[in-house]
CSV table of C-alpha atoms and ligand atoms in Angstrom, one decimal:
chain,number,residue,atom,x,y,z
Y,14,MET,CA,-19.6,0.5,14.7
Y,15,GLU,CA,-20.7,0.5,10.8
Y,16,GLU,CA,-24.3,0.4,9.8
Y,17,PRO,CA,-25.6,-2.9,8.6
Y,18,ASN,CA,-25.5,-1.4,4.9
Y,19,PHE,CA,-21.9,-0.9,5.4
Y,20,PHE,CA,-20.9,-3.2,2.8
Y,21,ALA,CA,-23.7,-2.4,-0.1
Y,22,ALA,CA,-22.2,1.5,0.2
Y,23,VAL,CA,-18.7,0.0,-0.7
Y,24,GLN,CA,-20.5,-2.2,-3.4
Y,25,HIS,CA,-22.4,1.1,-4.8
Y,26,GLN,CA,-19.0,2.9,-4.2
Y,27,LEU,CA,-17.1,0.5,-6.6
Y,28,ASP,CA,-20.0,0.4,-9.0
Y,29,GLU,CA,-19.6,4.2,-9.6
Y,30,PHE,CA,-16.0,3.9,-10.3
Y,31,ALA,CA,-16.8,0.8,-12.8
Y,32,LYS,CA,-18.8,3.0,-14.8
Y,33,MET,CA,-16.3,5.8,-14.6
Y,34,LEU,CA,-13.6,3.6,-15.6
Y,35,LYS,CA,-15.9,1.9,-18.5
Y,36,LEU,CA,-14.8,-1.5,-16.2
Y,37,ASP,CA,-15.4,-4.9,-18.1
Y,38,SER,CA,-18.5,-6.6,-16.7
Y,39,GLU,CA,-16.3,-9.7,-15.8
Y,40,ILE,CA,-13.5,-7.7,-13.7
Y,41,HIS,CA,-16.7,-5.6,-11.9
Y,42,ALA,CA,-18.2,-9.2,-11.5
Y,43,LEU,CA,-15.1,-10.4,-9.3
Y,44,LEU,CA,-14.4,-7.4,-7.3
Y,45,ARG,CA,-17.7,-7.4,-6.2
Y,46,HIS,CA,-18.0,-9.9,-3.6
Y,47,PRO,CA,-14.9,-11.0,-1.3
Y,48,MET,CA,-12.9,-13.9,-3.3
Y,49,ARG,CA,-13.4,-16.4,0.1
Y,50,GLU,CA,-15.1,-16.9,3.2
Y,51,LEU,CA,-14.5,-18.5,6.4
Y,52,HIS,CA,-17.3,-18.8,8.8
Y,53,VAL,CA,-16.8,-20.9,11.8
Y,54,LEU,CA,-17.9,-21.6,15.1
Y,55,LEU,CA,-15.6,-21.1,18.1
Y,56,PRO,CA,-16.2,-23.3,21.7
Y,57,VAL,CA,-14.3,-21.5,24.3
Y,58,ARG,CA,-14.0,-23.0,28.2
Y,59,MET,CA,-14.8,-20.1,30.5
Y,60,ASP,CA,-13.4,-19.7,33.6
Y,61,ASP,CA,-17.0,-21.0,35.7
Y,62,GLY,CA,-16.6,-24.4,33.4
Y,63,SER,CA,-19.1,-23.7,31.2
Y,64,THR,CA,-18.7,-24.1,27.3
Y,65,ARG,CA,-19.5,-20.6,25.2
Y,66,VAL,CA,-19.5,-20.8,21.0
Y,67,PHE,CA,-18.5,-17.4,19.5
Y,68,GLN,CA,-19.3,-17.0,16.2
Y,69,GLY,CA,-16.4,-15.7,13.5
Y,70,PHE,CA,-15.0,-15.0,10.6
Y,71,ARG,CA,-12.0,-14.6,8.3
Y,72,ILE,CA,-12.8,-13.1,4.7
Y,73,GLN,CA,-10.5,-12.4,1.9
Y,74,HIS,CA,-11.5,-10.4,-0.6
Y,75,ASN,CA,-8.5,-10.0,-3.2
Y,76,ASP,CA,-5.6,-11.3,-3.0
Y,77,ALA,CA,-4.3,-11.2,-6.9
Y,78,ARG,CA,-1.3,-8.6,-5.8
Y,79,GLY,CA,0.4,-10.9,-2.6
Y,80,PRO,CA,-1.1,-12.3,0.6
Y,81,ALA,CA,-4.2,-11.6,1.6
Y,82,LYS,CA,-4.2,-8.7,4.2
Y,83,GLY,CA,-6.2,-7.2,7.3
Y,84,GLY,CA,-7.0,-6.9,10.9
Y,85,ILE,CA,-9.2,-9.1,13.2
Y,86,ARG,CA,-11.9,-7.6,15.3
Y,87,PHE,CA,-13.7,-8.5,18.3
Y,88,HIS,CA,-16.8,-6.1,18.9
Y,89,PRO,CA,-20.6,-7.7,20.2
Y,90,HIS,CA,-21.9,-6.1,17.0
Y,91,GLU,CA,-19.8,-7.2,14.7
Y,92,SER,CA,-21.6,-8.4,11.8
Y,93,VAL,CA,-20.5,-10.4,8.5
Y,94,ASP,CA,-21.2,-7.4,5.8
Y,95,THR,CA,-19.0,-5.3,7.9
Y,96,ILE,CA,-16.1,-7.6,7.4
Y,97,ARG,CA,-16.8,-8.1,3.7
Y,98,ALA,CA,-17.0,-4.0,3.5
Y,99,LEU,CA,-13.4,-4.0,5.5
Y,100,SER,CA,-11.9,-6.5,3.9
Y,101,MET,CA,-12.5,-5.0,0.4
Y,102,LEU,CA,-11.4,-1.3,1.5
Y,103,MET,CA,-8.5,-3.4,2.6
Y,104,THR,CA,-7.7,-4.5,-1.1
Y,105,TRP,CA,-7.6,-0.8,-2.2
Y,106,LYS,CA,-5.7,0.5,0.7
Y,107,CYS,CA,-2.6,-2.1,0.1
Y,108,ALA,CA,-2.9,-1.6,-3.4
Y,109,LEU,CA,-2.7,2.4,-3.2
Y,110,ALA,CA,0.5,1.7,-1.2
Y,111,ASP,CA,1.9,-0.5,-3.6
Y,112,LEU,CA,2.3,-2.9,-0.9
Y,113,PRO,CA,2.5,-6.5,-2.9
Y,114,LEU,CA,-0.8,-7.5,-0.7
Y,115,GLY,CA,-4.3,-8.8,-1.3
Y,116,GLY,CA,-7.3,-7.3,0.9
Y,117,ALA,CA,-9.0,-9.3,4.1
Y,118,LYS,CA,-10.5,-8.5,7.4
Y,119,GLY,CA,-11.8,-11.1,10.2
Y,120,GLY,CA,-13.8,-10.6,13.0
Y,121,VAL,CA,-15.3,-12.6,16.0
Y,122,ILE,CA,-18.8,-11.4,17.8
Y,123,VAL,CA,-17.4,-11.0,21.2
Y,124,ASP,CA,-17.3,-7.7,23.7
Y,125,PRO,CA,-13.3,-8.5,24.8
Y,126,ALA,CA,-14.2,-6.3,28.1
Y,127,THR,CA,-16.2,-9.0,29.2
Y,128,LEU,CA,-13.9,-11.7,29.1
Y,129,SER,CA,-10.6,-12.6,31.6
Y,130,GLU,CA,-7.0,-13.0,30.0
Y,131,GLY,CA,-7.4,-16.6,30.3
Y,132,GLU,CA,-11.0,-16.8,28.1
Y,133,LYS,CA,-9.3,-14.0,25.6
Y,134,GLU,CA,-6.2,-16.2,25.3
Y,135,ARG,CA,-8.3,-19.2,24.5
Y,136,LEU,CA,-10.5,-17.5,22.1
Y,137,CYS,CA,-7.3,-16.7,20.4
Y,138,ARG,CA,-6.4,-20.0,20.0
Y,139,CYS,CA,-9.6,-21.1,18.9
Y,140,TRP,CA,-10.3,-19.0,16.3
Y,141,ILE,CA,-6.6,-20.1,15.0
Y,142,ARG,CA,-7.3,-23.8,15.1
Y,143,GLU,CA,-10.2,-23.3,13.0
Y,144,ALA,CA,-8.5,-20.6,10.7
Y,145,TRP,CA,-5.1,-21.5,10.3
Y,146,LYS,CA,-5.2,-23.7,7.5
Y,147,ASN,CA,-6.6,-20.5,5.4
Y,148,ILE,CA,-4.2,-18.1,7.0
Y,149,GLY,CA,-0.2,-17.6,6.7
Y,150,HIS,CA,2.6,-15.4,5.9
Y,151,LEU,CA,2.1,-16.5,2.0
Y,152,VAL,CA,-1.4,-16.5,1.9
Y,153,ASP,CA,-3.4,-14.6,4.6
Y,154,ILE,CA,-2.0,-12.3,7.5
Y,155,PRO,CA,-4.0,-10.7,10.3
Y,156,ALA,CA,-3.0,-8.2,12.3
Y,157,PRO,CA,-4.5,-6.4,15.4
Y,158,ASP,CA,-8.1,-4.1,15.3
Y,159,VAL,CA,-10.5,-2.7,17.3
Y,160,GLY,CA,-10.7,-4.9,20.7
Y,161,THR,CA,-7.9,-6.6,19.6
Y,162,THR,CA,-4.2,-6.4,21.0
Y,163,PRO,CA,-0.8,-7.4,20.3
Y,164,GLN,CA,-1.0,-9.8,22.5
Y,165,MET,CA,-3.8,-11.5,21.4
Y,166,MET,CA,-1.8,-11.5,18.4
Y,167,GLY,CA,0.9,-13.0,20.7
Y,168,TRP,CA,-1.2,-15.8,21.5
Y,169,MET,CA,-2.1,-16.4,18.0
Y,170,MET,CA,1.1,-17.1,16.5
Y,171,ASP,CA,2.0,-19.2,19.3
Y,172,GLU,CA,-0.5,-21.2,17.9
Y,173,TYR,CA,0.0,-21.2,14.8
Y,174,ILE,CA,3.5,-22.1,15.2
Y,175,LYS,CA,2.6,-25.0,17.0
Y,176,LEU,CA,0.2,-26.5,15.1
Y,177,ARG,CA,2.8,-25.9,11.9
Y,178,GLY,CA,5.7,-27.2,14.1
Y,179,GLU,CA,8.0,-24.7,12.9
Y,180,PHE,CA,8.9,-21.0,13.7
Y,181,TYR,CA,6.5,-18.6,11.5
Y,182,PRO,CA,5.9,-14.9,13.5
Y,183,GLY,CA,5.0,-13.6,9.9
Y,184,VAL,CA,1.9,-15.5,10.2
Y,185,VAL,CA,-0.1,-12.4,12.1
Y,186,THR,CA,1.6,-8.7,12.6
Y,187,GLY,CA,1.2,-6.1,15.5
Y,188,LYS,CA,2.7,-8.5,17.6
Y,189,PRO,CA,4.9,-7.0,20.6
Y,190,LEU,CA,8.4,-6.4,20.4
Y,191,GLY,CA,10.3,-9.1,21.8
Y,192,ILE,CA,8.6,-12.1,19.4
Y,193,GLY,CA,8.8,-10.2,15.8
Y,194,GLY,CA,7.2,-7.1,16.0
Y,195,SER,CA,8.6,-4.2,14.5
Y,196,LEU,CA,9.5,-1.3,16.3
Y,197,GLY,CA,7.4,1.8,15.2
Y,198,ARG,CA,4.2,-0.4,14.6
Y,199,LYS,CA,2.2,1.4,17.3
Y,200,GLU,CA,3.2,5.0,16.3
Y,201,ALA,CA,3.1,4.3,12.7
Y,202,THR,CA,-0.9,5.1,11.5
Y,203,GLY,CA,-0.4,8.5,13.4
Y,204,PHE,CA,3.2,9.4,12.2
Y,205,GLY,CA,1.6,8.3,8.5
Y,206,ALA,CA,-1.1,10.4,8.8
Y,207,ILE,CA,1.5,13.4,9.5
Y,208,ILE,CA,3.2,13.0,6.6
Y,209,THR,CA,0.2,13.3,4.3
Y,210,VAL,CA,-0.9,16.5,6.3
Y,211,ARG,CA,2.9,17.7,5.9
Y,212,GLU,CA,2.7,17.2,2.0
Y,213,ALA,CA,-0.4,18.4,1.7
Y,214,LEU,CA,0.4,21.4,3.5
Y,215,LYS,CA,3.3,21.7,1.0
Y,216,HIS,CA,1.3,21.6,-1.7
Y,217,LEU,CA,-1.0,24.2,-0.7
Y,218,ARG,CA,2.2,26.4,0.1
Y,219,LEU,CA,1.5,27.2,3.7
Y,220,ASP,CA,3.6,27.0,6.6
Y,221,PRO,CA,3.1,23.8,9.1
Y,222,LYS,CA,4.6,26.4,11.7
Y,223,GLU,CA,2.0,29.0,10.9
Y,224,CYS,CA,-1.0,26.2,11.1
Y,225,ARG,CA,-3.2,24.8,13.5
Y,226,ALA,CA,-5.2,21.7,14.1
Y,227,SER,CA,-8.0,20.7,16.0
Y,228,ILE,CA,-7.9,16.5,16.3
Y,229,MET,CA,-11.1,14.0,17.3
Y,230,GLY,CA,-10.3,11.5,19.5
Y,231,PHE,CA,-7.0,10.2,21.7
Y,232,GLY,CA,-6.5,6.7,21.0
Y,233,ASN,CA,-3.8,4.7,19.0
Y,234,VAL,CA,-4.4,7.1,16.2
Y,235,ALA,CA,-5.2,10.4,17.5
Y,236,GLN,CA,-2.0,10.4,19.9
Y,237,TYR,CA,0.7,10.2,17.6
Y,238,VAL,CA,-1.3,12.6,15.3
Y,239,ALA,CA,-0.9,15.3,17.9
Y,240,ILE,CA,2.6,14.3,18.8
Y,241,ASN,CA,4.0,14.3,15.0
Y,242,PHE,CA,1.9,17.5,13.9
Y,243,VAL,CA,3.6,19.2,17.1
Y,244,LYS,CA,7.1,17.9,15.6
Y,245,THR,CA,6.2,19.1,12.3
Y,246,GLY,CA,5.7,23.1,13.9
Y,247,GLY,CA,2.4,23.4,14.3
Y,248,LYS,CA,0.1,24.0,17.3
Y,249,VAL,CA,-2.8,21.3,18.3
Y,250,MET,CA,-5.5,23.5,19.6
Y,251,GLY,CA,-7.8,20.7,21.0
Y,252,VAL,CA,-8.4,16.9,20.9
Y,253,SER,CA,-11.7,15.0,21.8
Y,254,TYR,CA,-12.5,11.9,23.7
Y,255,TRP,CA,-15.5,9.5,24.7
Y,256,ASN,CA,-15.7,9.4,28.2
Y,257,ARG,CA,-17.1,5.7,29.2
Y,258,ASN,CA,-17.9,6.9,32.5
Y,259,ASP,CA,-20.3,9.2,32.1
Y,260,ARG,CA,-20.9,8.2,28.0
Y,261,LYS,CA,-20.2,11.4,27.2
Y,262,SER,CA,-17.4,13.0,25.1
Y,263,TYR,CA,-15.1,16.0,25.6
Y,264,THR,CA,-12.7,18.3,23.5
Y,265,ILE,CA,-9.4,19.2,26.0
Y,266,THR,CA,-8.0,22.7,24.8
Y,267,LYS,CA,-5.6,25.0,25.7
Y,268,ARG,CA,-5.2,28.3,24.3
Y,269,ASP,CA,-1.6,28.6,23.6
Y,270,GLY,CA,-1.9,24.7,22.0
Y,271,ILE,CA,-2.1,21.5,23.9
Y,272,ASP,CA,1.0,19.6,25.0
Y,273,PRO,CA,-0.1,15.8,23.2
Y,274,CYS,CA,2.8,13.9,25.4
Y,275,PHE,CA,1.4,15.6,28.9
Y,276,LEU,CA,-2.1,14.2,27.9
Y,277,GLN,CA,-1.2,11.2,26.6
Y,278,SER,CA,0.0,10.8,30.4
Y,279,ILE,CA,-2.9,11.3,31.6
Y,280,THR,CA,-5.1,9.2,29.4
Y,281,ASP,CA,-6.1,5.3,30.0
Y,282,GLN,CA,-5.5,2.8,27.6
Y,283,TYR,CA,-9.0,3.1,25.9
Y,284,GLY,CA,-8.0,7.0,25.3
Y,285,SER,CA,-9.8,8.7,27.8
Y,286,ILE,CA,-9.0,11.6,28.9
Y,287,ASP,CA,-8.7,12.5,33.0
Y,288,ASN,CA,-10.5,15.7,33.1
Y,289,LYS,CA,-9.5,16.8,36.1
Y,290,LYS,CA,-5.6,16.3,35.9
Y,291,ALA,CA,-6.4,18.4,32.4
Y,292,LEU,CA,-7.8,21.2,34.5
Y,293,SER,CA,-5.6,21.5,37.2
Y,294,ASN,CA,-2.8,21.6,34.6
Y,295,GLY,CA,-4.6,24.9,32.9
Y,296,TYR,CA,-6.8,22.8,30.3
Y,297,GLN,CA,-10.5,23.6,29.5
Y,298,VAL,CA,-13.0,20.9,29.4
Y,299,GLU,CA,-15.5,21.7,26.3
Y,300,ASP,CA,-18.1,20.0,24.9
Y,301,GLY,CA,-17.5,17.0,22.5
Y,302,ASP,CA,-18.3,18.9,19.6
Y,303,ALA,CA,-16.0,21.6,20.2
Y,304,TRP,CA,-12.7,20.2,18.4
Y,305,LEU,CA,-14.8,20.6,15.1
Y,306,LEU,CA,-15.9,24.7,15.9
Y,307,LYS,CA,-12.1,25.1,16.4
Y,308,GLU,CA,-10.1,28.1,13.9
Y,309,VAL,CA,-7.8,25.9,12.5
Y,310,GLU,CA,-6.2,24.8,9.6
Y,311,VAL,CA,-6.0,21.3,9.6
Y,312,LEU,CA,-9.1,18.7,11.1
Y,313,VAL,CA,-8.4,15.6,12.0
Y,314,PRO,CA,-11.0,12.9,12.7
Y,315,ALA,CA,-9.0,10.2,14.0
Y,316,ALA,CA,-11.7,7.9,16.5
Y,317,VAL,CA,-15.2,6.9,14.4
Y,318,GLU,CA,-17.0,7.1,11.0
Y,319,GLY,CA,-19.3,9.3,10.1
Y,320,VAL,CA,-18.6,12.7,12.0
Y,321,ILE,CA,-18.2,15.2,9.3
Y,322,THR,CA,-21.9,15.2,7.8
Y,323,GLY,CA,-23.3,18.0,5.6
Y,324,GLU,CA,-24.6,19.8,8.9
Y,325,THR,CA,-21.0,19.8,10.6
Y,326,LEU,CA,-19.6,20.9,7.5
Y,327,LYS,CA,-22.0,24.1,7.9
Y,328,LYS,CA,-20.3,24.6,11.6
Y,329,ILE,CA,-16.8,24.3,10.9
Y,330,SER,CA,-14.0,27.6,10.6
Y,331,PRO,CA,-13.1,29.2,7.1
Y,332,LYS,CA,-10.1,29.1,8.1
Y,333,VAL,CA,-10.0,24.8,7.7
Y,334,ARG,CA,-7.6,24.4,4.1
Y,335,ILE,CA,-7.6,20.2,5.2
Y,336,ILE,CA,-9.4,17.4,6.4
Y,337,ALA,CA,-6.7,14.1,7.0
Y,338,GLU,CA,-9.5,11.5,7.6
Y,339,ALA,CA,-7.1,9.8,9.7
Y,340,ALA,CA,-10.6,7.6,10.6
Y,341,ASN,CA,-11.2,5.1,8.6
Y,342,GLY,CA,-14.9,6.7,6.7
Y,343,PRO,CA,-15.4,9.9,8.6
Y,344,THR,CA,-17.0,11.4,6.2
Y,345,THR,CA,-20.8,10.8,4.9
Y,346,PRO,CA,-21.6,10.6,1.2
Y,347,GLU,CA,-24.0,13.8,1.7
Y,348,ALA,CA,-20.7,15.4,3.1
Y,349,ASP,CA,-18.1,14.0,0.5
Y,350,ALA,CA,-20.2,15.4,-2.3
Y,351,ILE,CA,-20.2,18.9,-0.8
Y,352,LEU,CA,-16.3,18.6,-0.4
Y,353,ARG,CA,-15.8,17.3,-3.8
Y,354,LYS,CA,-17.4,20.6,-5.0
Y,355,ASN,CA,-15.8,22.7,-2.7
Y,356,SER,CA,-12.2,23.0,-4.2
Y,357,ASN,CA,-11.4,25.0,-1.2
Y,358,ILE,CA,-10.3,22.2,1.5
Y,359,PHE,CA,-8.1,19.3,0.3
Y,360,VAL,CA,-9.5,16.1,1.8
Y,361,ILE,CA,-6.6,13.6,2.4
Y,362,PRO,CA,-9.0,10.4,1.6
Y,363,ASP,CA,-8.9,7.6,4.4
Y,364,PHE,CA,-7.4,4.7,2.7
Y,365,LEU,CA,-4.1,7.2,2.0
Y,366,CYS,CA,-4.2,9.3,5.2
Y,367,ASN,CA,-4.2,6.2,7.7
Y,368,ALA,CA,-2.3,3.3,5.5
Y,369,GLY,CA,0.7,3.8,7.8
Y,370,GLY,CA,-0.1,1.0,10.0
Y,371,VAL,CA,-0.8,-1.6,6.9
Y,372,ILE,CA,2.7,-0.5,5.5
Y,373,CYS,CA,4.6,-1.2,9.1
Y,374,SER,CA,2.9,-4.5,9.0
Y,375,TYR,CA,3.9,-5.0,6.1
Y,376,PHE,CA,7.4,-4.4,7.0
Y,377,GLU,CA,7.0,-6.3,10.2
Y,378,GLY,CA,6.4,-9.4,8.1
Y,379,VAL,CA,9.1,-8.5,5.5
Y,380,GLN,CA,11.6,-8.6,9.2
Y,381,ASN,CA,10.0,-11.6,10.2
Y,382,ASN,CA,10.2,-13.6,7.1
Y,383,MET,CA,13.9,-12.1,6.8
Y,384,ASN,CA,14.9,-12.8,10.5
Y,385,TYR,CA,16.6,-9.4,10.8
Y,386,TYR,CA,15.5,-6.4,12.4
Y,387,TRP,CA,15.5,-3.0,11.8
Y,388,ASP,CA,16.2,-0.2,14.2
Y,389,GLU,CA,13.2,2.4,14.8
Y,390,GLU,CA,14.8,5.1,12.1
Y,391,GLU,CA,15.2,2.1,9.5
Y,392,VAL,CA,11.6,1.5,9.9
Y,393,ASN,CA,10.7,5.0,9.8
Y,394,GLN,CA,12.2,5.9,6.6
Y,395,LYS,CA,10.7,3.3,4.7
Y,396,ILE,CA,7.3,4.6,6.2
Y,397,GLU,CA,7.9,8.1,4.9
Y,398,LYS,CA,8.9,7.0,1.5
Y,399,THR,CA,5.9,4.9,1.3
Y,400,MET,CA,3.3,7.2,2.1
Y,401,VAL,CA,5.2,10.1,0.5
Y,402,ASN,CA,5.4,7.9,-2.7
Y,403,ALA,CA,1.6,7.2,-2.6
Y,404,PHE,CA,0.6,10.6,-1.2
Y,405,ARG,CA,2.3,12.4,-5.0
Y,406,ARG,CA,1.0,9.8,-6.8
Y,407,VAL,CA,-2.6,10.6,-5.6
Y,408,VAL,CA,-2.2,14.0,-6.4
Y,409,GLU,CA,-0.5,13.3,-9.9
Y,410,THR,CA,-3.6,11.5,-10.7
Y,411,ALA,CA,-5.9,13.8,-9.5
Y,412,THR,CA,-4.3,16.5,-11.3
Y,413,GLU,CA,-4.0,15.1,-14.8
Y,414,GLU,CA,-7.4,13.3,-14.8
Y,415,LYS,CA,-8.8,16.4,-13.1
Y,416,VAL,CA,-10.6,14.2,-10.5
Y,417,TYR,CA,-11.2,14.7,-6.9
Y,418,LEU,CA,-8.3,13.3,-4.1
Y,419,ARG,CA,-10.6,10.4,-3.3
Y,420,ASP,CA,-11.4,9.0,-6.7
Y,421,ALA,CA,-7.5,9.7,-7.9
Y,422,ALA,CA,-6.9,7.4,-4.8
Y,423,TYR,CA,-9.4,4.6,-6.1
Y,424,ILE,CA,-8.8,5.0,-9.8
Y,425,ILE,CA,-5.0,4.4,-8.9
Y,426,ALA,CA,-5.9,1.1,-6.8
Y,427,LEU,CA,-8.6,-0.5,-9.2
Y,428,LYS,CA,-6.1,-0.2,-12.1
Y,429,ARG,CA,-3.5,-2.0,-9.7
Y,430,VAL,CA,-5.8,-4.5,-8.7
Y,431,ILE,CA,-7.2,-5.7,-12.4
Y,432,THR,CA,-3.4,-5.1,-13.4
Y,433,ALA,CA,-2.7,-8.1,-11.3
Y,434,MET,CA,-5.9,-9.8,-12.1
Y,435,LYS,CA,-4.8,-9.4,-15.9
Y,436,LEU,CA,-1.4,-10.5,-15.8
Y,437,ARG,CA,-2.6,-13.3,-13.7
Y,438,GLY,CA,-5.1,-14.7,-16.5
Y,439,TRP,CA,-8.2,-14.2,-14.0
Y,440,VAL,CA,-9.5,-12.2,-16.4
Y,441,ARG,CA,-8.8,-11.1,-20.0
Y,442,SER,CA,-5.6,-9.3,-21.2
Y,443,ASP,CA,-8.0,-7.3,-23.4
Y,444,ALA,CA,-10.7,-6.9,-20.4
Y,445,ALA,CA,-11.7,-3.1,-21.0
Y,446,LEU,CA,-10.3,-0.8,-18.5
Y,447,ARG,CA,-10.1,3.1,-19.6
R,513,NAD,P1,-8.8,3.7,19.7
R,513,NAD,O1,-9.7,2.5,20.1
R,513,NAD,O2,-7.0,3.8,20.2
R,513,NAD,O3,-9.1,5.1,20.1
R,513,NAD,C1,-10.2,5.9,19.9
R,513,NAD,C2,-10.5,7.1,20.5
R,513,NAD,O4,-11.6,7.7,20.3
R,513,NAD,C3,-11.1,7.2,22.1
R,513,NAD,O5,-10.0,8.4,22.1
R,513,NAD,C4,-12.2,7.2,22.2
R,513,NAD,O6,-12.4,8.2,23.3
R,513,NAD,C5,-12.3,8.7,21.2
R,513,NAD,N1,-13.7,8.7,20.7
R,513,NAD,C6,-14.6,7.3,20.4
R,513,NAD,N2,-15.8,7.8,20.1
R,513,NAD,C7,-15.5,9.5,20.5
R,513,NAD,C8,-16.6,10.4,20.5
R,513,NAD,N3,-18.1,10.2,19.8
R,513,NAD,N4,-16.3,11.5,20.4
R,513,NAD,C9,-14.6,11.8,21.0
R,513,NAD,N5,-13.7,11.0,20.7
R,513,NAD,C10,-14.6,9.4,20.2
R,513,NAD,O7,-8.9,3.3,18.4
R,513,NAD,P2,-7.8,4.0,17.2
R,513,NAD,O8,-6.9,2.5,17.0
R,513,NAD,O9,-7.1,5.0,17.5
R,513,NAD,O10,-8.4,3.9,15.6
R,513,NAD,C11,-9.4,5.2,15.4
R,513,NAD,C12,-9.5,5.3,13.9
R,513,NAD,O11,-8.9,5.0,13.1
R,513,NAD,C13,-10.9,4.0,13.6
R,513,NAD,O12,-11.5,4.2,12.8
R,513,NAD,C14,-10.0,3.3,13.4
R,513,NAD,O13,-10.4,2.1,12.7
R,513,NAD,C15,-8.8,3.9,12.6
R,513,NAD,N6,-7.4,2.9,12.4
R,513,NAD,C16,-6.5,2.7,13.0
R,513,NAD,C17,-5.7,2.2,13.1
R,513,NAD,C18,-4.9,1.9,13.9
R,513,NAD,O14,-3.6,1.4,13.6
R,513,NAD,N7,-4.8,1.8,15.0
R,513,NAD,C19,-5.0,1.9,11.7
R,513,NAD,C20,-6.1,2.2,10.7
R,513,NAD,C21,-7.4,2.7,10.6
């Protein structure tokens, strides 16, 4: 979970870009806070007959470019500031991918693991009954996130349809297949991340067949990062995971490279690998930090935030040429300041690297609105084209403006959002932007 000051940190980041881009104060003020916030209390009947009241939020940061978009998290330590911060990051992520969408995020303070299936369903339906007037396929489109699943999106869609009396599957994305979900959604974030790695290798003139990767995590994102990296011809030397039973992290390695599909077959729904089965199939089980120390060309943090620190940077192999931020916020500001000066490591910033998920969600919405569905190949081709365009634009901007890749990504996203605000007349059309 992010620190409570996460929102202050993303505001500070915006303030820095406001200075760099000489942003007008009216534009700066409009972007510094979410445009709308919904805070609700959710009374849910529990299986034992009692009623528990949960706290929920939906926060729309900016919808200048289109309907707001972002996940709903169910987490016991959820906070309104975390949701505010994440809603702002969604604005930049959608704009960078050039999706006609704004940024939003939602949350409920709850540990979903403590609820029965029936309780979860009633909570999802209750959330929609409170939020339905503020969301919609042309207004704000939620999706799954930490602690929420495709099935929960199915219940939410159903409740919304019942309230509206019309079939609107595009009100939420990340739904199961068969009720409006898109082929390719499950794989999309990892698939997209490896497209950016492939493009970065091309840019650095490195042959993927001679490259090795080491990955933190083996959940939804990391599994498809590993599978797609191997498809490009590279080797994955190790993946790490968090074991819920003994509350320790481990790295699973193999000298000649892991087989990600095999490891997937011995991994549970929470991304925990069965150490015994790994050991009996020729794998080694090392400690949790070992993934960082491997002699590899590509490091992919794909689990939690704040793992690439000033200290960890001292330990990584000199062979590392790319850090692909598949997780949200894996690099601390201190480490980022070091990487910014180290031109030898190509950092693919998180809101570019992991945009494949929201891009596929956007295509899910498009298919829902057309009521016509594409095959997986067509979905993947569209994700690939969008990711490659975004990647190239970031590299071009970084080269032209002589800035760090993360700064280039922010500059592109901010300019697009500001242009939409000007064209819509929210701010003066002559308001300054370098
Ligand atoms: P997940 O819950 O499916 O998997 C998380 C993985 O991280 C698990 O394998 C878990 O064991 C591992 N992990 C947790 N703590 C760890 C630790 N201390 N050491 C080693 N491993 C640890 O989550 P996910 O959906 O794969 O998301 C991973 C990251 O990607 C998150 O930052 C998320 O916000 C981001 N992200 C996800 C998506 C998506 O579509 N799922 C999209 C964009 C960004």
